[in-house]
Amino acid sequence: MADEILLESDGKHGTHLTKSLLAVAFLASFGSSMLYGFNLAVVNSPAQYIKKFYNETLTESYNWIPDERHLTILYSVTVSIFAIGGMTGALLVGKLVTKFGRKGTLVRATVLVFIGGALMGFSRSCRMPAMVILGRFITGVHSGICLSVVPMYLSEIAPKSLRGFLGLVPSIHICLGVFIAQVLGLHELLGKEEHWPLLLSLIVFPTMIQLMLLPWFPESPRYLLIEKGNIHATIEALKWDRCVRWQVITIMVLNIGMQLSGIDAIWFYTNDIFRDAGIPDLNIQYVTVGTGAIEVISGMLGCFTIERAQVAYMRYISVGCVVGIIAGFCIGPAGVPFLITAELFKQSHRPAAYTVAGVLNWMSNFTIGFVFPFLEMTMGPYCYLIFCTICLGVALYTFFVIPETKNKTFIEISQMFAAKNTILEEELTSNGYLKLTEMNGYGTLGLHS
């Protein structure tokens, strides 16, 4: 049976985009990746109200009036604790996807959103700042799980010709989540003081939709066949265990570089950045929404151009630079680290690879979220030179080290790294690796029939 299924494939079958494949890609991203983007940006608009809430409750409970520095520390913890939760979730990915599968993990993780949303939603009425911080941590755990599982799931149900397109879907939803948070944070909508707990807890609604619909879609066939099927030939084909150090180095560089590019500093502290640039307070929220709209457009169209401005309009140059960073990030590296992690590793290594990538990604996210306010106070605008240097280093590594993976099978990509890892190409196939015929080598059976 294994020989009938795992045969050499010409890669021409089932490579078109079906409605079911598109639906599962959008649904998995809608209740996961979009929430990640939403949670990144949602604390930006009500920042002053959250600080005021902390100030009031600390005064009521402990008769202590914190100064601005203490409030900044508390708010930085509120922002960055999301990344600590994400790192915790990333550590759980390997065991969860092996035990419950890709889709099964996404479905079970939804309970975390309901718990975290409830804590944040009732925090103001309960007069407990700890509920906000704990809620952010729990939703971070959910994002840490899903940010690794969604691209893993999509990469395994997609044929190689559509892997790049489907890998872009979570990235677009991240941008969409940021934009939605910015729009709902407008003063005319939920940007009022009494509404900020509701704004933070809105994440439960997309999750409800995902929970109702996602269980009806199939699990990753690669997971079912390789990890649950117990087919001897399949297991033997994946037992070659050689050094993958350059793949590991690559995901380390890309995931750390993605976060230390400074993009999260912009998402977390957009209003403060524009305020420091001289934008009037009344206009900041609308400029922020504008950057969010550009972010979505950039993610969808893959191209954006910024025209030159004269030196006399420095505040607008500052806004343009922020827009340029966001647009460039969405066009290029936004979804690449998560997609390429799936491409660089074989099935048996993939959960561990996503765990490593996720931990590094979230650790860097936490560093930026917590340190940036103090870095900006210390260095002023020169702090962005640090991000510039990091981006240049990652760009050079990408250009000289990472091969093109477009339209390549997972086995072919492993062979491309074989020389760097000092492995003979014959060793990769010495156990007779077999490609999936009916599943196109990517586990697409059930979504392309």
Coordinates of C-alpha atoms in Angstrom, one line a residue, residues 95-349:
K95 CA 4.2 18.1 21.5
L96 CA 0.8 19.5 20.6
V97 CA 1.0 19.0 16.8
T98 CA 2.4 15.5 17.3
K99 CA -0.4 14.5 19.6
F100 CA -3.4 16.4 18.2
G101 CA -2.4 17.2 14.7
R102 CA -2.2 20.6 13.0
K103 CA -5.9 21.3 12.7
G104 CA -6.6 19.6 16.0
T105 CA -4.1 21.9 17.8
L106 CA -5.7 25.0 16.3
V107 CA -9.1 24.0 17.4
R108 CA -8.1 23.1 20.9
A109 CA -6.1 26.3 21.3
T110 CA -9.2 28.5 20.9
V111 CA -10.0 27.9 24.6
L112 CA -7.1 30.2 25.5
V113 CA -8.7 33.1 23.6
F114 CA -11.9 32.8 25.5
I115 CA -10.1 32.8 28.8
G116 CA -7.8 35.6 27.9
G117 CA -10.6 37.7 26.4
A118 CA -12.8 37.3 29.5
L119 CA -10.0 38.3 31.8
M120 CA -9.3 41.5 29.9
G121 CA -12.9 42.3 29.3
F122 CA -13.8 42.2 33.0
S123 CA -10.6 43.7 34.4
R124 CA -11.9 47.3 34.6
S125 CA -15.1 46.3 36.4
C126 CA -13.2 44.1 38.8
R127 CA -10.6 46.8 39.4
M128 CA -7.7 44.4 38.9
P129 CA -4.8 45.3 36.6
A130 CA -3.4 41.8 37.0
M131 CA -6.3 40.5 34.9
V132 CA -5.1 42.7 31.9
I133 CA -1.6 41.4 32.2
L134 CA -2.7 37.8 32.7
G135 CA -5.1 38.0 29.8
R136 CA -2.4 39.4 27.5
F137 CA -0.1 36.5 28.6
I138 CA -2.8 33.8 27.8
T139 CA -3.7 35.3 24.4
G140 CA 0.1 35.4 23.8
V141 CA 0.2 31.6 24.4
H142 CA -2.5 31.2 21.8
S143 CA -0.6 33.3 19.3
G144 CA 2.6 31.5 20.0
I145 CA 1.0 28.2 19.2
C146 CA -0.9 29.4 16.1
L147 CA 1.8 31.4 14.6
S148 CA 3.8 28.2 14.2
V149 CA 1.0 25.8 13.5
V150 CA -0.9 27.7 10.8
P151 CA 2.0 28.0 8.3
M152 CA 3.0 24.4 9.1
Y153 CA -0.6 23.3 8.4
L154 CA -0.9 25.3 5.2
S155 CA 2.5 24.2 3.9
E156 CA 1.5 20.5 4.3
I157 CA -1.9 20.8 2.5
A158 CA -0.5 22.9 -0.4
P159 CA 1.2 21.7 -3.6
K160 CA 4.6 23.3 -4.2
S161 CA 3.2 25.6 -6.9
L162 CA 0.8 27.2 -4.4
R163 CA 2.9 27.0 -1.2
G164 CA 4.2 30.6 -1.6
F165 CA 0.7 32.0 -2.1
L166 CA -0.8 30.2 0.8
G167 CA 2.1 31.2 2.9
L168 CA 1.2 34.8 2.2
V169 CA -2.4 34.4 3.6
P170 CA -1.4 34.4 7.3
S171 CA 0.8 37.4 6.6
I172 CA -2.1 39.3 5.1
H173 CA -4.3 38.4 8.0
I174 CA -1.6 39.7 10.5
C175 CA -1.7 43.1 8.6
L176 CA -5.5 43.0 8.6
G177 CA -5.6 42.4 12.3
V178 CA -3.3 45.4 13.0
F179 CA -5.6 47.5 10.8
I180 CA -8.8 46.4 12.5
A181 CA -7.3 47.2 15.9
Q182 CA -6.3 50.7 14.7
V183 CA -9.8 51.4 13.2
L184 CA -11.7 50.1 16.2
G185 CA -9.3 52.2 18.4
L186 CA -10.6 55.4 16.9
H187 CA -12.2 57.8 19.4
E188 CA -15.4 57.7 17.4
L189 CA -15.6 53.9 17.8
L190 CA -14.1 52.1 20.8
G191 CA -11.3 54.5 21.6
K192 CA -13.1 56.0 24.6
E193 CA -12.0 55.4 28.1
E194 CA -15.0 53.3 29.1
H195 CA -14.6 51.0 26.1
W196 CA -11.0 49.8 26.2
P197 CA -11.7 46.5 28.0
L198 CA -14.3 45.7 25.3
L199 CA -11.7 46.6 22.6
L200 CA -9.1 44.2 24.1
S201 CA -11.7 41.3 24.4
L202 CA -13.1 41.5 20.9
I203 CA -10.7 38.7 19.9
V204 CA -13.3 36.1 21.1
F205 CA -15.6 36.8 18.1
P206 CA -13.2 35.6 15.2
T207 CA -12.3 32.7 17.4
M208 CA -15.9 31.6 17.7
I209 CA -16.3 31.6 13.9
Q210 CA -13.1 29.5 13.6
L211 CA -14.2 27.1 16.3
M212 CA -17.6 26.5 14.5
L213 CA -16.2 26.0 11.0
L214 CA -12.6 24.7 11.2
P215 CA -13.4 21.2 12.6
W216 CA -15.3 20.5 9.4
F217 CA -12.1 20.7 7.3
P218 CA -9.6 17.8 7.0
E219 CA -6.4 17.3 9.0
S220 CA -3.1 17.6 7.3
P221 CA -2.8 14.3 5.2
R222 CA 1.0 14.3 5.7
Y223 CA 0.4 14.2 9.5
L224 CA -2.2 11.5 9.2
L225 CA 0.0 9.4 6.9
I226 CA 3.5 9.9 8.3
E227 CA 2.8 10.4 12.0
K228 CA -0.4 8.4 12.4
G229 CA -0.5 5.9 9.5
N230 CA 2.3 3.6 10.7
I231 CA 3.2 2.8 7.2
H232 CA 6.7 1.2 7.3
A233 CA 8.0 2.5 4.0
T234 CA 7.0 6.0 4.9
I235 CA 8.8 5.9 8.3
E236 CA 11.9 4.4 6.7
A237 CA 11.9 7.1 4.1
L238 CA 12.2 9.7 6.7
K239 CA 14.8 8.1 9.0
W240 CA 17.9 9.8 7.4
D241 CA 19.1 11.9 10.2
R242 CA 21.9 14.2 9.3
C243 CA 23.1 17.6 10.3
V244 CA 20.8 20.5 9.6
R245 CA 22.9 23.2 11.1
W246 CA 22.6 25.7 8.2
Q247 CA 18.8 25.3 8.2
V248 CA 18.8 26.0 11.9
I249 CA 21.1 29.0 11.5
T250 CA 18.8 30.3 8.8
I251 CA 15.6 30.2 10.8
M252 CA 17.5 31.8 13.7
V253 CA 18.7 34.7 11.6
L254 CA 15.3 35.2 9.9
N255 CA 13.2 35.0 13.0
I256 CA 15.4 37.2 15.2
G257 CA 16.0 39.6 12.3
M258 CA 12.2 39.8 11.7
Q259 CA 11.5 41.1 15.2
L260 CA 14.6 43.2 15.7
S261 CA 13.9 45.0 12.4
G262 CA 11.9 47.4 14.6
I263 CA 8.5 46.6 13.2
D264 CA 7.0 45.6 16.5
A265 CA 8.2 48.8 18.1
I266 CA 6.1 50.6 15.4
W267 CA 3.1 48.4 16.1
F268 CA 3.3 48.7 19.8
Y269 CA 4.1 52.4 20.1
T270 CA 2.8 54.0 16.9
N271 CA 1.1 56.9 18.6
D272 CA 4.2 57.8 20.7
I273 CA 6.4 57.7 17.6
F274 CA 4.1 60.0 15.7
R275 CA 3.7 62.3 18.7
D276 CA 7.5 62.6 19.0
A277 CA 7.6 63.4 15.2
G278 CA 5.4 66.4 15.8
I279 CA 2.0 65.2 14.6
P280 CA -0.8 66.9 16.5
D281 CA -2.5 64.7 19.0
L282 CA -5.9 65.0 17.3
N283 CA -4.5 63.7 14.0
I284 CA -2.4 60.9 15.4
Q285 CA -5.2 58.2 15.4
Y286 CA -6.1 58.9 11.8
V287 CA -2.4 58.8 10.7
T288 CA -2.1 55.5 12.5
V289 CA -5.2 54.1 10.7
G290 CA -3.7 55.3 7.5
T291 CA -0.5 53.4 8.1
G292 CA -2.6 50.3 8.9
A293 CA -4.5 50.6 5.6
I294 CA -1.2 50.9 3.7
E295 CA 0.0 47.8 5.5
V296 CA -2.9 45.7 4.3
I297 CA -2.6 47.0 0.8
S298 CA 1.2 46.3 0.8
G299 CA 0.6 42.7 2.0
M300 CA -2.0 42.1 -0.7
L301 CA -0.4 43.8 -3.7
G302 CA 3.2 43.2 -2.8
C303 CA 4.3 46.5 -4.1
F304 CA 4.4 50.1 -2.7
T305 CA 6.4 53.2 -3.6
I306 CA 7.1 56.3 -1.5
E307 CA 7.7 59.6 -3.3
R308 CA 10.4 61.9 -2.2
A309 CA 9.6 65.0 0.0
Q310 CA 11.3 68.2 0.7
V311 CA 13.3 68.8 3.9
A312 CA 10.8 71.6 4.9
Y313 CA 8.2 68.9 5.7
M314 CA 10.2 66.9 8.2
R315 CA 7.1 65.7 10.1
Y316 CA 5.7 64.2 6.9
I317 CA 9.0 62.7 6.1
S318 CA 8.9 60.9 9.5
V319 CA 5.4 59.6 8.7
G320 CA 6.6 58.5 5.3
C321 CA 9.5 56.7 6.8
V322 CA 7.2 54.8 9.1
V323 CA 5.0 53.9 6.2
G324 CA 8.0 52.8 4.2
I325 CA 9.1 50.5 7.0
I326 CA 5.6 49.0 7.3
A327 CA 5.2 48.6 3.5
G328 CA 8.6 47.1 3.0
F329 CA 8.1 44.7 5.9
C330 CA 4.7 43.5 4.5
I331 CA 6.1 43.1 1.0
G332 CA 9.1 41.2 2.1
P333 CA 9.9 39.5 5.4
A334 CA 6.4 39.5 7.0
G335 CA 5.5 35.9 6.4
V336 CA 8.7 34.5 5.1
P337 CA 10.3 33.2 8.4
F338 CA 7.2 31.1 9.2
L339 CA 6.9 29.8 5.6
I340 CA 10.5 29.0 5.1
T341 CA 10.7 27.1 8.4
A342 CA 8.3 24.5 6.9
E343 CA 10.3 24.4 3.7
L344 CA 13.7 23.8 5.2
F345 CA 12.9 20.8 7.4
K346 CA 11.6 17.4 6.8
Q347 CA 8.4 16.1 8.5
S348 CA 10.1 14.6 11.5
H349 CA 12.2 17.7 12.2

